[in-house]
Amino acid sequence: MLTNQSIKEVVTKEVISVHENQNVSDVAKILRETTIHHVPVVRGTKVVGIISSQDLFKLIFNIDSTDERMLDTLLDHTYKISDVMTSKLVILDESSKIKDVAKLLSDNSYHSVLVVDNKGDLTGIVTTTDLIRYLHNNIE
């Protein structure tokens, strides 16, 4: 059933991209003002790279070259968890179906859904990666 479907069935055709000579702030603006998390970089019509929100995060915090203790100290003295967290939660009951979480993730701009039991206690999390892994494992 799923094995013979073309990738054209799932591809996003209206791609927002940047030219390699544009400013990094252009990418930051795209990521802030849209629901996308990856911006292809082009030279003419040829793709030459991609920038993700994670790449910008690393750049902003200079994570690859900053002493971890220094970064941790800066973060801890600047922010509390409550300053950073999202309190508008997306939650499904553990009896929900895979199609329910797939619809939530595909119709919205978030990439995870928290799962709770009938008492409201956290029992898990489903991410877009979990769904992709499930799809991969169930394609014959």
Coordinates of C-alpha atoms in Angstrom, one line a residue:
M1 CA 0.0 0.0 0.0
L2 CA 2.5 2.7 1.1
T3 CA 5.5 1.1 -0.7
N4 CA 4.5 2.2 -4.2
Q5 CA 3.6 5.8 -3.4
S6 CA 5.8 8.4 -5.0
I7 CA 7.7 10.8 -2.8
K8 CA 5.7 13.4 -4.8
E9 CA 2.8 12.5 -2.6
V10 CA 4.4 14.0 0.5
V11 CA 6.8 16.7 -0.8
T12 CA 6.2 20.3 0.0
K13 CA 6.3 22.1 -3.3
E14 CA 6.2 25.7 -2.1
V15 CA 9.7 25.8 -0.8
I16 CA 10.9 29.0 1.0
S17 CA 14.7 29.3 0.3
V18 CA 17.4 31.9 0.4
H19 CA 20.2 32.7 -2.0
E20 CA 23.7 32.0 -0.7
N21 CA 24.5 35.7 -0.7
Q22 CA 21.6 36.8 1.5
N23 CA 22.1 37.7 5.1
V24 CA 21.8 35.2 7.9
S25 CA 19.2 37.6 9.5
D26 CA 17.0 36.8 6.4
V27 CA 17.0 33.2 7.5
A28 CA 16.2 34.1 11.1
K29 CA 13.3 36.2 9.9
I30 CA 11.9 33.3 7.9
L31 CA 12.2 30.9 10.8
R32 CA 10.5 33.5 13.1
E33 CA 7.6 34.4 10.8
T34 CA 6.8 30.9 9.4
T35 CA 6.2 27.4 10.7
I36 CA 9.2 25.9 8.9
H37 CA 12.4 24.7 10.6
H38 CA 14.7 24.2 7.6
V39 CA 15.6 26.8 4.9
P40 CA 17.4 25.5 1.7
V41 CA 20.2 27.7 0.4
V42 CA 20.4 28.0 -3.4
R43 CA 22.8 29.3 -6.0
G44 CA 20.4 30.1 -8.9
T45 CA 18.1 27.1 -8.9
K46 CA 20.6 24.6 -7.5
V47 CA 20.6 23.8 -3.8
V48 CA 24.0 24.2 -2.2
G49 CA 23.1 23.9 1.5
I50 CA 20.4 24.1 4.2
I51 CA 20.1 26.1 7.4
S52 CA 18.0 24.8 10.3
S53 CA 16.7 26.5 13.4
Q54 CA 19.2 24.4 15.3
D55 CA 22.0 25.7 13.2
L56 CA 21.0 29.3 14.2
F57 CA 20.7 28.3 17.8
K58 CA 24.3 26.9 17.7
L59 CA 25.5 30.1 16.0
I60 CA 23.8 32.4 18.5
F61 CA 25.2 30.5 21.5
N62 CA 28.4 29.6 19.8
I63 CA 27.9 26.1 21.2
D64 CA 30.6 24.3 19.3
S65 CA 33.4 26.5 20.7
T66 CA 32.0 27.8 24.0
D67 CA 33.0 26.2 27.3
E68 CA 29.9 24.2 28.4
R69 CA 30.2 25.4 32.0
M70 CA 30.4 29.0 30.8
L71 CA 27.3 28.6 28.6
D72 CA 25.4 26.8 31.4
T73 CA 26.2 29.6 33.9
L74 CA 25.1 32.2 31.4
L75 CA 21.8 30.4 30.8
D76 CA 21.1 29.7 34.5
H77 CA 21.8 33.3 35.5
T78 CA 19.8 34.8 32.6
Y79 CA 16.7 32.5 32.5
K80 CA 14.4 30.3 34.5
I81 CA 12.8 27.2 33.0
S82 CA 9.5 29.1 33.2
D83 CA 10.9 31.9 31.0
V84 CA 11.8 29.5 28.3
M85 CA 9.1 26.8 28.3
T86 CA 6.0 26.7 26.3
S87 CA 3.0 26.5 28.5
K88 CA 0.4 26.0 25.8
L89 CA 0.6 22.2 25.8
V90 CA -0.5 19.8 23.1
I91 CA -1.7 16.6 24.9
L92 CA -3.4 13.4 23.9
D93 CA -4.7 10.6 26.0
E94 CA -2.7 7.4 25.7
S95 CA -5.7 5.7 24.2
S96 CA -5.5 8.0 21.2
K97 CA -4.8 6.6 17.7
I98 CA -1.7 7.1 15.6
K99 CA -3.8 9.0 13.1
D100 CA -4.8 11.4 15.8
V101 CA -1.2 12.4 16.6
A102 CA -0.3 12.4 12.9
K103 CA -3.2 14.9 12.2
L104 CA -2.1 17.1 15.1
L105 CA 1.5 17.2 14.0
S106 CA 0.7 17.7 10.3
D107 CA -1.9 20.4 10.8
N108 CA 0.2 22.5 13.3
S109 CA 3.6 24.0 13.7
Y110 CA 4.8 21.9 16.6
H111 CA 6.8 18.7 16.4
S112 CA 5.8 16.8 19.6
V113 CA 2.7 15.8 21.4
L114 CA 2.7 14.8 25.1
V115 CA 0.8 11.7 26.1
V116 CA -1.0 11.3 29.4
D117 CA -3.0 8.6 31.2
N118 CA -6.5 8.9 32.4
K119 CA -5.2 10.7 35.6
G120 CA -3.4 13.3 33.5
D121 CA 0.1 11.9 34.4
L122 CA 2.8 12.0 31.8
T123 CA 3.3 8.6 30.1
G124 CA 5.3 9.6 27.0
I125 CA 5.9 11.9 24.1
V126 CA 5.4 11.4 20.3
T127 CA 7.5 13.4 18.0
T128 CA 7.6 13.7 14.2
T129 CA 10.7 11.5 14.3
D130 CA 8.7 8.8 16.0
L131 CA 6.1 8.9 13.3
I132 CA 8.7 8.8 10.5
R133 CA 10.3 5.8 12.2
Y134 CA 6.9 4.1 12.6
L135 CA 6.2 4.7 8.9
H136 CA 9.6 3.4 7.9
N137 CA 9.2 0.3 10.0
N138 CA 5.7 -0.4 8.6
I139 CA 6.4 0.0 4.9
E140 CA 6.6 -3.4 3.3

